[in-house]
Coordinates of C-alpha atoms in Angstrom, one line a residue:
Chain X
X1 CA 84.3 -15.2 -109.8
X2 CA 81.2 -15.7 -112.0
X3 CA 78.0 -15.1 -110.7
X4 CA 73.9 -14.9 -111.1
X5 CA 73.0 -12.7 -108.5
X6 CA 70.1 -10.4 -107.4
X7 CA 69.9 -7.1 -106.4
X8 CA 66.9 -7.4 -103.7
X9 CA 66.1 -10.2 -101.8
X10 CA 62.5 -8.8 -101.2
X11 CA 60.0 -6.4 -103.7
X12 CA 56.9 -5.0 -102.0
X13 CA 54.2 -3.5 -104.5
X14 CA 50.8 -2.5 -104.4
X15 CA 48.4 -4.9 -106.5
X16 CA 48.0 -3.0 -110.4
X17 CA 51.6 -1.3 -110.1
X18 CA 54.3 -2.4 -112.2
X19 CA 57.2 -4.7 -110.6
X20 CA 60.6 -4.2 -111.9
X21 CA 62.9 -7.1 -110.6
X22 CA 66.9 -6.9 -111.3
X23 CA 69.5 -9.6 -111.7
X24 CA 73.1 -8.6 -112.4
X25 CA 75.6 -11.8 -114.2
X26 CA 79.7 -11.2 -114.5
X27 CA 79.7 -14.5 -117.4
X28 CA 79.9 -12.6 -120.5
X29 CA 80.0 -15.9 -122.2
X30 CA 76.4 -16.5 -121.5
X31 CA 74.2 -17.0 -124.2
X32 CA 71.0 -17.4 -122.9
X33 CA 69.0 -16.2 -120.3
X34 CA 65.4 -17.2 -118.5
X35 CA 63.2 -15.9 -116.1
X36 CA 61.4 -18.6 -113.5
X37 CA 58.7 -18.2 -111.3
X38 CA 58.2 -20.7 -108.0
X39 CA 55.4 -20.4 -106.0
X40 CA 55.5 -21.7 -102.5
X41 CA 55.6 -25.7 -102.6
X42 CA 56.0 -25.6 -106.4
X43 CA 58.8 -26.2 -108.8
X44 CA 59.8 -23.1 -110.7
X45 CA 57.8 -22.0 -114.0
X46 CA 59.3 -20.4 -116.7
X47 CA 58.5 -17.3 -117.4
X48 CA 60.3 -16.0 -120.3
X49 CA 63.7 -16.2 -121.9
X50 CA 66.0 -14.0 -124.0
X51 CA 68.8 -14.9 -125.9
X52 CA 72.2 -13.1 -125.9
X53 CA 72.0 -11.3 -129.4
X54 CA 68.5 -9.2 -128.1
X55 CA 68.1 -6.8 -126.0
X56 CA 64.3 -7.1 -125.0
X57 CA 62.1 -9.5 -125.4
X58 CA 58.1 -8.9 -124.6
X59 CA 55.7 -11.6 -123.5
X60 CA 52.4 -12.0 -122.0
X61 CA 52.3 -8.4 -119.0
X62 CA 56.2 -9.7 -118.5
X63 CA 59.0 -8.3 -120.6
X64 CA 62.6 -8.9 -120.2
X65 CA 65.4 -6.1 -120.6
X66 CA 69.3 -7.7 -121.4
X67 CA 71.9 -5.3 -121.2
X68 CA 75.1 -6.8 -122.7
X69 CA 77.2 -3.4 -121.4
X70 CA 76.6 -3.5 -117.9
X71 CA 75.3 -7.6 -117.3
X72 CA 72.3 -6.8 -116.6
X73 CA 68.8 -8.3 -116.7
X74 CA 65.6 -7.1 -115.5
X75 CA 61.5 -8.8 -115.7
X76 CA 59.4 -6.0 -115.9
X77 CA 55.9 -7.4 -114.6
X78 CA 52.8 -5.1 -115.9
X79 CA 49.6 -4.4 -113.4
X80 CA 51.4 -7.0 -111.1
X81 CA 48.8 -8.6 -109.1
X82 CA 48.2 -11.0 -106.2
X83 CA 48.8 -14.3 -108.2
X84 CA 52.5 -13.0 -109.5
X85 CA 53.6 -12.9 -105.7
X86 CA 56.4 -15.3 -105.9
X87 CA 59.9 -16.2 -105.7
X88 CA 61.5 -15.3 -109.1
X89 CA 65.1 -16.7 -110.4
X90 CA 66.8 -15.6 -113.0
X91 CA 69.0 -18.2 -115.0
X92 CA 71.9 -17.9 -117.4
X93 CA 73.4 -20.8 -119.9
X94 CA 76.8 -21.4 -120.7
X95 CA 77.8 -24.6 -122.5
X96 CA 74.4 -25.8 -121.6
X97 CA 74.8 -25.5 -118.2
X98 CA 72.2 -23.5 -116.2
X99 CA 73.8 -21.5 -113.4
X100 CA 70.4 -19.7 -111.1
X101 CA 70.5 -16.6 -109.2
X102 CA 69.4 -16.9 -105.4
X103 CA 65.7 -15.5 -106.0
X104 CA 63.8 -12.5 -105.1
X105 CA 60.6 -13.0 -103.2
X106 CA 57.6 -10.3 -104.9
X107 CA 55.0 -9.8 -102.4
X108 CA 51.8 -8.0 -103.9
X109 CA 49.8 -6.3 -101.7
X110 CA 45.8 -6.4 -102.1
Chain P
X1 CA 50.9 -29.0 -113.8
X2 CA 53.8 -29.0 -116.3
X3 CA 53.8 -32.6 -117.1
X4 CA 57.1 -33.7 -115.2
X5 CA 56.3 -36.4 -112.1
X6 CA 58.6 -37.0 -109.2
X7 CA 58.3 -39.7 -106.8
X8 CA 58.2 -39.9 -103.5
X9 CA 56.7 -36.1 -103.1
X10 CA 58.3 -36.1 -99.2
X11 CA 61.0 -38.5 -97.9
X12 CA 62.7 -39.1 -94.1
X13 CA 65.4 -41.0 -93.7
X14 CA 68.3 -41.1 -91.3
X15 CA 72.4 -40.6 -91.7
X16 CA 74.3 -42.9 -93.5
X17 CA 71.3 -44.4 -95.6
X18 CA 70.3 -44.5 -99.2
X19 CA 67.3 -43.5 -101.0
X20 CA 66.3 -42.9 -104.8
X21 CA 64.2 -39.8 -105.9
X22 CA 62.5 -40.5 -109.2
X23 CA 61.7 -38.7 -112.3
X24 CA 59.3 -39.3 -115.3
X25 CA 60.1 -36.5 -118.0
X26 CA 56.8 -34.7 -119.9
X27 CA 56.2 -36.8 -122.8
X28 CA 58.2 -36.4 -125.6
X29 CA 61.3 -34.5 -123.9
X30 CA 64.7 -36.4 -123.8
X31 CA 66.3 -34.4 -121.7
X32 CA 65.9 -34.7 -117.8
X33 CA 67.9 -32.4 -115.5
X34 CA 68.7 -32.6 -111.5
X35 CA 68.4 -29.9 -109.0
X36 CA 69.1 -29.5 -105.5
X37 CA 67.3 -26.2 -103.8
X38 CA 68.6 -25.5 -100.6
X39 CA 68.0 -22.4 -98.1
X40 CA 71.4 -21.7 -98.2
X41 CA 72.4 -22.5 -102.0
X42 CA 69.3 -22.1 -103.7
X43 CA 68.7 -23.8 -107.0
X44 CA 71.7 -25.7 -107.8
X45 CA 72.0 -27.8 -111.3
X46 CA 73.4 -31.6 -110.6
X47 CA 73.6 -33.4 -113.5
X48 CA 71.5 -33.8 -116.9
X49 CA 70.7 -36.4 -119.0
X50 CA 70.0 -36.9 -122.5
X51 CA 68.4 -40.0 -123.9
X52 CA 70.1 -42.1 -121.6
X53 CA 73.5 -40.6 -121.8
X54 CA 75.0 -38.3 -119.3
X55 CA 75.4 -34.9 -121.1
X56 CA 76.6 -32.1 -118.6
X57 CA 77.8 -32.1 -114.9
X58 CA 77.1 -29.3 -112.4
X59 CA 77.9 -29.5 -108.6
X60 CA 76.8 -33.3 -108.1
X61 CA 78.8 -34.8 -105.4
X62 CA 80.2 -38.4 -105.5
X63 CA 77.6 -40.0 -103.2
X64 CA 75.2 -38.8 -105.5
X65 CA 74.6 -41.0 -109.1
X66 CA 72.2 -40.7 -111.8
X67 CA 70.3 -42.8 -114.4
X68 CA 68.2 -42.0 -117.1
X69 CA 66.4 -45.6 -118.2
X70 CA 64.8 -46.6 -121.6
X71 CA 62.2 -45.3 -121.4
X72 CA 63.6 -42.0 -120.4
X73 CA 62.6 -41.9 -116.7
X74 CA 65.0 -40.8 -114.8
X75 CA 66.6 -42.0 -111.3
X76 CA 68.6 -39.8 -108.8
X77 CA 70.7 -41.7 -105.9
X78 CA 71.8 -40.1 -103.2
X79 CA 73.7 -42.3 -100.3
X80 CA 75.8 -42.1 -97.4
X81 CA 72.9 -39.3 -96.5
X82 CA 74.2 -36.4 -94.2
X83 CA 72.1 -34.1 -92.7
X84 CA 73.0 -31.2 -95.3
X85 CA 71.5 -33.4 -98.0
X86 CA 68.4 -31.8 -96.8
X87 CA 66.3 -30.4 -99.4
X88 CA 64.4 -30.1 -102.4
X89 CA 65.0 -32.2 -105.1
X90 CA 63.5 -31.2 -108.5
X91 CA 63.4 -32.8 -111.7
X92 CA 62.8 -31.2 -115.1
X93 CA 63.0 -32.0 -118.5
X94 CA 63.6 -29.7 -121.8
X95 CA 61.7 -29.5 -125.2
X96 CA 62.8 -31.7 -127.5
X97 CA 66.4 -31.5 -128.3
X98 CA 68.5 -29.9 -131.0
X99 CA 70.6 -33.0 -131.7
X100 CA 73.3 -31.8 -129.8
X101 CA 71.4 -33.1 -126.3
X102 CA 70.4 -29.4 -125.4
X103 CA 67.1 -27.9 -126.3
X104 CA 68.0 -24.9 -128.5
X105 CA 65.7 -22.5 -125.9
X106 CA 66.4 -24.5 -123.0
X107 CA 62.7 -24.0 -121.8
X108 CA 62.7 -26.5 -118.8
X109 CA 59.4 -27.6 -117.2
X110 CA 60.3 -28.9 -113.6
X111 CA 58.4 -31.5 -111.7
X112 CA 56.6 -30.6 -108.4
X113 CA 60.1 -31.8 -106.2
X114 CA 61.2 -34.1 -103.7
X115 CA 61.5 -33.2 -100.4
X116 CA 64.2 -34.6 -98.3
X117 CA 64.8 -34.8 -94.6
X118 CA 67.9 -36.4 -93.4
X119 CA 67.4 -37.1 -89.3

């Protein structure tokens, strides 16, 4: 069937490394695609988005790799520190409708 | 805080009952969106609306119904409660639209959730 999923339910890094976090799709129909952050007791933030005719897309310390071959999308997070430890989703849009991946949780360590 | 207000913040209520979670969108959006987040499903997309009118339908189940008013608050029902209607109800509403009832980036800023307890 079609899917958002995650790789890793769980990314430990040290505070100042870089965090690398993956989300595979199987919709090649999907246009669109967005990062979201949720911090615990919050609704999820947006983070950044890409659309289906790019291939990376650079914002601020976050930047967002789309590879159309394999269905693959990754947030790169630069000198990741304490704040960014979250849950993160990725999101894909088809037809408007936004279908989430289950989340992995980045813990930074001090 | 990204604009988007949802009322009550936590909510207990017992099987079989009815409650209403509302939604006031950020000003100037006209699209509001529904979410249930639970443990076991994670972020799931129930319904949206678009300036009043229902515009797209995700896994919303038929004791759930929505409403999008006037003056574009929104209302999400939720009856005959069972206790896997637990969870975290979020609102969020989209930049303004591209005419076709979908912003064109889809950059949704969500409200700070409902929390539901079904006893």
């Amino acid at each position: 069937g079609e899917s958002v999923g995650l790789h890793l339910p769980t990314l430990s890094v040290q505070e100042g490394d870089n965090s690398i976090i993956n989300c595979a799709y199987s919709n090649s129909a999907s246009d669109y695609f967005i990062w979201y952050k949720q911090e615990s007791g919050k609704g999820p933030q947006f983070i950044i988005d890409i659309r289906s005719n790019m291939d990376k897309r650079q914002g601020q310390r976050v930047t967002v790799l789309l590879n159309k071959t394999v269905k693959h999308l990754s947030l790169q997070i630069a000198a990741t520190q304490p704040g960014d430890s979250a849950v993160y989703f990725c999101a894909e849009r088809r037809s408007y409708i936004p279908t989430f991946g289950r989340g992995t949780s980045l813990i930074v360590h001090p | 805080d990204s604009g988007v207000t949802q009322t009550p913040k936590h909510l207990i209520t017992a099987t079989g009952q009815r409650v209403t979670l509302r939604c006031s969108p950020r000003s100037g959006d006209l699209s509001v969106y529904w979410y249930q987040q639970s443990l076991d499903q994670g972020l799931q997309f129930l319904i949206q609306y678009y300036n009043g009118e229902e515009r797209a339908k995700g896994n919303i189940l038929e004791r759930f119904s929505a409403q999008q008013f006037p003056d574009l608050h929104s209302e999400l029902n939720l009856s005959s409660l069972e206790l896997g209607d637990s969870a975290l109800y979020f609102c969020a509403s989209s930049d303004p639209p591209d005419g076709r009832g979908a912003s064109s980036t889809d950059t949704q800023y969500f409200g700070p959730g409902t929390r539901l307890t079904v006893l």
